[in-house]
Coordinates of C-alpha atoms in Angstrom, one line a residue:
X1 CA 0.0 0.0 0.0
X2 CA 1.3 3.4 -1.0
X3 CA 2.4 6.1 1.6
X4 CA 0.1 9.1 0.9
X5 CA 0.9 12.3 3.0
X6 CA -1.9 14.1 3.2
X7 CA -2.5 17.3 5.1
X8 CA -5.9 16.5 5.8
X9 CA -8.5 19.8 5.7
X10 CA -11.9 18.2 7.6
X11 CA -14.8 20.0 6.4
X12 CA -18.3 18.9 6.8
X13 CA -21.4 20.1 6.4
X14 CA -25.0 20.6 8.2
X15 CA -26.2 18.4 5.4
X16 CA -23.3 15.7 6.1
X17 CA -24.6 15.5 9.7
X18 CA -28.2 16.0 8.7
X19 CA -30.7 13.2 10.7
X20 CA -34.2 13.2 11.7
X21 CA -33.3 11.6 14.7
X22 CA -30.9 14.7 16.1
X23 CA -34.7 16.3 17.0
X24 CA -35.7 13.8 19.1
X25 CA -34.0 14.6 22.5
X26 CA -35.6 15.3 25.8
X27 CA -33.7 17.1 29.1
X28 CA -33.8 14.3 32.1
X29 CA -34.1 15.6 35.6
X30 CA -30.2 15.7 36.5
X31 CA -30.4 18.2 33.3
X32 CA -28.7 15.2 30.6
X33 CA -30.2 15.8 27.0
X34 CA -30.9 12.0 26.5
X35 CA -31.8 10.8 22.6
X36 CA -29.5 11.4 19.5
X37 CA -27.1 14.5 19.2
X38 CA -24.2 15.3 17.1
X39 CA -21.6 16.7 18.6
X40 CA -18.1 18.2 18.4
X41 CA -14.6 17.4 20.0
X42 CA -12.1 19.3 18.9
X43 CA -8.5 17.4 18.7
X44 CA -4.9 18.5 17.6
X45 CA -7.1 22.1 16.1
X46 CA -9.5 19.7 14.5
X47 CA -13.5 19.9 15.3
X48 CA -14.2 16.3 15.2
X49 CA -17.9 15.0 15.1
X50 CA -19.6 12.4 16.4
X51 CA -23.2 11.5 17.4
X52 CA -23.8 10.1 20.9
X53 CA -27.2 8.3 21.9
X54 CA -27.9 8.4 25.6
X55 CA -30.8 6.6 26.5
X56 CA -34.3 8.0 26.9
X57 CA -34.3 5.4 30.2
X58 CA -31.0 7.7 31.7
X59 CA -30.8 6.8 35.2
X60 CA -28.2 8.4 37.1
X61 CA -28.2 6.6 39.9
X62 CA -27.1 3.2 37.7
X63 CA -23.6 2.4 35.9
X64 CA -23.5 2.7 31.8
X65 CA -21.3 0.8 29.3
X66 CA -19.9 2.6 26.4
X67 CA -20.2 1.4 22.9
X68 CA -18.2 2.6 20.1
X69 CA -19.1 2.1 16.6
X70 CA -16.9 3.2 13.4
X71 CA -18.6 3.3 9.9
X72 CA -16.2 1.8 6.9
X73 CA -14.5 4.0 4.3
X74 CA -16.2 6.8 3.1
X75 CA -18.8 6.3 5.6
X76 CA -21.0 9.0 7.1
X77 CA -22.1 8.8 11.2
X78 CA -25.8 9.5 10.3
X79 CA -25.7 6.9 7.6
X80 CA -24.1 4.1 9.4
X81 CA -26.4 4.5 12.3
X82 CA -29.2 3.5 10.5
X83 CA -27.1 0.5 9.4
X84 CA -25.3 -0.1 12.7
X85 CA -28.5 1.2 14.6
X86 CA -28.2 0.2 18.1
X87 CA -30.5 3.0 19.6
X88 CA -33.1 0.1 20.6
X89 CA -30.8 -1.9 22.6
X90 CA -29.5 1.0 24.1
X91 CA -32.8 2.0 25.6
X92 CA -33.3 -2.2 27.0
X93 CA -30.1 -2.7 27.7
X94 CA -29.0 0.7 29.3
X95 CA -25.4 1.7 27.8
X96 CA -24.7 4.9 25.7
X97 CA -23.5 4.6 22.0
X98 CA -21.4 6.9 19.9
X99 CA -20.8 7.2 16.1
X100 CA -17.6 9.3 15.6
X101 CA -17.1 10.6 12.4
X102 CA -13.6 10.0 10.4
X103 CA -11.9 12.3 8.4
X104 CA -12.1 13.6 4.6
X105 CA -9.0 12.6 2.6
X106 CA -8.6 15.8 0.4
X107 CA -9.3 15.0 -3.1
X108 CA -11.1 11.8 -2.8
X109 CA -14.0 13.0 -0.6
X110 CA -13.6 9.7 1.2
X111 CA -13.7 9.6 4.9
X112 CA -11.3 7.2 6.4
X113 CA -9.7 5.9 9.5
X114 CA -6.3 5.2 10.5
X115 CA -6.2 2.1 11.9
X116 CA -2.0 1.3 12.0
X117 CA 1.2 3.0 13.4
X118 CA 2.6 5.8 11.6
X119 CA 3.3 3.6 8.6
X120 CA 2.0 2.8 4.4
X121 CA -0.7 1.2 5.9
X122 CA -2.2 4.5 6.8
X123 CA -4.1 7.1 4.3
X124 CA -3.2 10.3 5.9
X125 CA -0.9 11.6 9.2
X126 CA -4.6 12.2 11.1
X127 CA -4.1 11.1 14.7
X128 CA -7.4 8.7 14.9
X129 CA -6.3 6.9 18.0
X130 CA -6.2 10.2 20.3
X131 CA -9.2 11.2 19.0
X132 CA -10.8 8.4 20.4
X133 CA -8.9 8.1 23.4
X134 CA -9.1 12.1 24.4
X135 CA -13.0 11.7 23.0
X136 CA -13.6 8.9 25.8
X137 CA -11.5 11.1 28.5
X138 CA -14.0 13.9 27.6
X139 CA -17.1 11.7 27.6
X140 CA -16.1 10.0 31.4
X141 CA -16.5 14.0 32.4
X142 CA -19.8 14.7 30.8
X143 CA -21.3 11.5 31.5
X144 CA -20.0 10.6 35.1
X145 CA -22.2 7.3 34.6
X146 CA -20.2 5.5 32.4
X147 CA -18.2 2.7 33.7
X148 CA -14.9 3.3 32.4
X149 CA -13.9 -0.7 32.8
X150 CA -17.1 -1.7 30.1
X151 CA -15.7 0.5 26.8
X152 CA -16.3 -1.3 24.0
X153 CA -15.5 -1.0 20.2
X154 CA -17.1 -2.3 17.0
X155 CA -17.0 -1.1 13.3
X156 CA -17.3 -2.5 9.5
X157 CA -14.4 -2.7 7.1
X158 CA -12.1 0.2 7.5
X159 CA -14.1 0.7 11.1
X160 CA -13.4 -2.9 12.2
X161 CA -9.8 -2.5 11.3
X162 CA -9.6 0.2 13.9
X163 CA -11.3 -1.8 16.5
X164 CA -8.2 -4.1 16.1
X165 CA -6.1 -1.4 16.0
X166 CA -7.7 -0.2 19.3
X167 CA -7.6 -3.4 20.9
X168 CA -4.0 -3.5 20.3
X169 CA -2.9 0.1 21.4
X170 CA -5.7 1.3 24.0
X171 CA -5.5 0.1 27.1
X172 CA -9.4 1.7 27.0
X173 CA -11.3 -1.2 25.6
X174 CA -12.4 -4.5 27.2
X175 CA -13.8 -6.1 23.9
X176 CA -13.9 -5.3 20.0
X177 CA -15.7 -6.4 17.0
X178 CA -15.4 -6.7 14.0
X179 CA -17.7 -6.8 10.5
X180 CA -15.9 -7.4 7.1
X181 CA -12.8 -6.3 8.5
X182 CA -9.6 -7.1 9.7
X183 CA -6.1 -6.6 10.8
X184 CA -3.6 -4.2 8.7
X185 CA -0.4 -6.1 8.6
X186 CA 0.9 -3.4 11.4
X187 CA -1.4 -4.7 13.9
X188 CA -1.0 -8.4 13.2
X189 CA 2.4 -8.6 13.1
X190 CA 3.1 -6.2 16.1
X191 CA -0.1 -6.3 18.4
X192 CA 0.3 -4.7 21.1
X193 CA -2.6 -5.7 23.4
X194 CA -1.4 -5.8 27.4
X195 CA -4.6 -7.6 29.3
X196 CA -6.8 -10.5 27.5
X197 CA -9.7 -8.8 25.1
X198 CA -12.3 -10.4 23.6
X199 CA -13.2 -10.4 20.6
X200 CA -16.2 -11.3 17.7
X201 CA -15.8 -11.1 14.3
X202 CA -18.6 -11.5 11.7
X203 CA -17.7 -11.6 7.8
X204 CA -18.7 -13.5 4.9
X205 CA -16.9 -15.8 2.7
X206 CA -17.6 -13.8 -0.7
X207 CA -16.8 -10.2 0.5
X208 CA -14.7 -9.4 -2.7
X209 CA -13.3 -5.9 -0.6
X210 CA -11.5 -8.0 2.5
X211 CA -10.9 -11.5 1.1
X212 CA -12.1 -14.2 3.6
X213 CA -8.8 -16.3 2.3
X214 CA -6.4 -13.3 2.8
X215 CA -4.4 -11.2 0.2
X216 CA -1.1 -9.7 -0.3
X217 CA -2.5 -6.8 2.1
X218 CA -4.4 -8.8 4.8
X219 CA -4.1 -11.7 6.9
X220 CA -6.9 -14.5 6.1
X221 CA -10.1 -14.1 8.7
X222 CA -9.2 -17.5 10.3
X223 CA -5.7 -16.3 10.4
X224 CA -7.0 -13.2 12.6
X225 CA -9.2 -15.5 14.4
X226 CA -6.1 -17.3 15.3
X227 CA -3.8 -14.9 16.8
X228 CA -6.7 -13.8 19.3
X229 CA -7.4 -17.2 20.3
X230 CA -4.2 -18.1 21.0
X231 CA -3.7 -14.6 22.4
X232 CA -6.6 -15.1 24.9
X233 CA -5.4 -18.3 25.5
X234 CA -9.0 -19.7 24.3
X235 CA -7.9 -22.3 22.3
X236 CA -10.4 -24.7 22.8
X237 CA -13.7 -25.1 19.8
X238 CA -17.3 -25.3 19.9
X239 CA -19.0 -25.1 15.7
X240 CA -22.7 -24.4 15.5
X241 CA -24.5 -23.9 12.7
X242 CA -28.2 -22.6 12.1
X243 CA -30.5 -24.9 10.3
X244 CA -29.7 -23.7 6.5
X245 CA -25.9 -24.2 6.8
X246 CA -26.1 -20.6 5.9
X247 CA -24.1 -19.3 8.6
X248 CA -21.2 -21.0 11.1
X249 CA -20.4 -20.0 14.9
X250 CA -17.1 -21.0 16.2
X251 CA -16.8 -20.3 19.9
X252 CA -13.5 -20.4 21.5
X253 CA -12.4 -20.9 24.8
X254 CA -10.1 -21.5 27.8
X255 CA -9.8 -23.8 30.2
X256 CA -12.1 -22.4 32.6
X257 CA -14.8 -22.5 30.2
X258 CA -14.9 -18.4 29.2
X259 CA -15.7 -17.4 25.9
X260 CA -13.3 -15.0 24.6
X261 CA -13.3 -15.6 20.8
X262 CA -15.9 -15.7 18.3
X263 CA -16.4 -16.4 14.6
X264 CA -19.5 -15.7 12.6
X265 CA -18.6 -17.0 9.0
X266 CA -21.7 -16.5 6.7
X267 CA -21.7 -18.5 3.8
X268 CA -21.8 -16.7 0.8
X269 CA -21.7 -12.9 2.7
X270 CA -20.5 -9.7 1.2
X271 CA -18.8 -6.4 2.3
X272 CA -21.3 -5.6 4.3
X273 CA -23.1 -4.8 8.2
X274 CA -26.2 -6.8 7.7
X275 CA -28.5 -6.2 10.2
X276 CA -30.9 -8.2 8.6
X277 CA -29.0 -11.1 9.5
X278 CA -30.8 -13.3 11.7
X279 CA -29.1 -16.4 14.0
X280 CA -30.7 -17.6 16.9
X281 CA -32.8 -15.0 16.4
X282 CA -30.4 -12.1 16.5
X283 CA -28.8 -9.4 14.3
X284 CA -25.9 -8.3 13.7
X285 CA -25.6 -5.3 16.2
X286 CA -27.6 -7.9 18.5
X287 CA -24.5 -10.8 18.2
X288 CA -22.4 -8.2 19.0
X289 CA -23.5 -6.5 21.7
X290 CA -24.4 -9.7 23.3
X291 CA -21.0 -10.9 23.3
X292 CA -18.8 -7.9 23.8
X293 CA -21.0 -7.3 27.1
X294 CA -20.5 -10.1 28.7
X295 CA -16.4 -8.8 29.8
X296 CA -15.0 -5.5 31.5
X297 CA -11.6 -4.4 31.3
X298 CA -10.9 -7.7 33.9
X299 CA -12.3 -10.3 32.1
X300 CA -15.3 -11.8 32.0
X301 CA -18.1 -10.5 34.2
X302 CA -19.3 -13.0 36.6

């Protein structure tokens, strides 16, 4: 992959952030504007966006996860959260949910994230990793609520390659997932995760964009699936399937019986968040939340 040195210029737009559901916010009694907002953080002289859903339920008297999700290349927040939408299990579950918004490469119009160390594997010198990091500093202040041990991350293509990236150079997140992406050869090779995280990933074996088999650029998915098994030390296998053969689970775990790993390979699936996708009577933002909730910065919740 080519080095490109940009000097990125963000600019966006009322109409890039434009969605119906930034109206639909009500002021709890502690004075916290719950629904969806968009909002700014401003990092290195950037404005950064980013929509935050709080839920209408807010209770401040009771502890909140935080969920991050990260739309793919050239992906817009209030697009992907109509994709990704996990307003609903905010509200039953009780955790808060923010969309950040990545940068405009100059020239391509693409927004992007850099998911590696300074290296060819990025697209720009934008520093994506403090953003999130000085973001989720911010939010612990606004939002005294959130349990800082139950951070989570998940994203789709370019976004799942930064919740690998984040998993392996944030010491913020307790688990990750991960939708037709991957791990840049920077993060596979040179991982540099310091406490067990767990991990989903969820990708199909005909997405043309991230090969399921691998490439000259990316590892193969089982490859990935792999190094955080063995990483987790979750190394033993359970294989379901759903009644169609349509889609595989592999569950991975260690000797004390702890999930830490898991696989959804969908037979035949795309480039794509899909969450139309039903097994066992979940979506995709549904698989994913139910895994990734079940651990804290720790470990495994018991």
């Amino acid at each position: 992959m080519k080095n490109i040195n940009f000097i990125v210029l963000f600019v966006t737009t009322a109409l890039l952030f434009s969605c119906s559901g930034d109206n639909e916010v009500s002021v709890d009694e502690d004075g916290i504007i719950t629904g969806l907002q968009t909002k700014t953080f401003s990092h290195d002289n950037i404005n950064r966006n980013y929509l935050i859903y709080i839920p209408d339920s807010y209770d401040s008297e009771i502890d909140y996860p935080l969920m991050f999700l990260f739309h793919g290349f050239g992906g817009i927040a209030s697009q992907f959260i109509n994709t990704a939408d996990m307003r609903d299990l905010a509200e039953s579950k009780n955790f808060i949910v923010v969309y950040p918004q990545g940068l405009d490469l100059p020239g391509s119009g693409g927004s992007h994230w850099n998911c590696s160390n300074p290296s060819a594997d990025n697209k720009s010198d934008v520093d994506d990793i403090g953003f999130i990091e000085n973001l989720i500093d911010q939010l612990l202040i606004d939002y005294p609520v959130i349990d800082n041990k139950r951070i989570y991350a998940a994203g789709y293509s370019n976004g799942g390659f930064m919740s690998y990236y984040l998993a392996c150079n944030s010491k913020k997140f307790a688990a990750i997932g991960s939708v037709a992406g991957t791990m840049l050869d920077d993060s596979y090779q040179s991982c540099n995760a310091q406490f067990p995280t767990a991990m989903i990933n969820i990708h199909g074996t005909d997405d043309f964009d991230v090969p399921y088999v691998g490439n000259s650029y990316y590892p193969s998915i089982p490859d990935v699936v792999d190094w955080w098994k063995n990483f987790n030390n979750a190394t033993n296998e359970d294989l379901l399937t759903n009644q169609d053969g349509t889609i595989e689970q592999y569950i991975y775990y260690d000797d004390a019986g702890d999930r830490f790993v898991e696989h959804i390979k969908v037979i035949g699936g795309g480039h794509y968040w899909d969450d139309k996708l039903n097994y066992e009577a979940k979506n995709t933002s549904a698989l994913i939340w139910d895994f990734v909730s079940n651990f804290d910065i720790d470990g495994v919740i018991n």
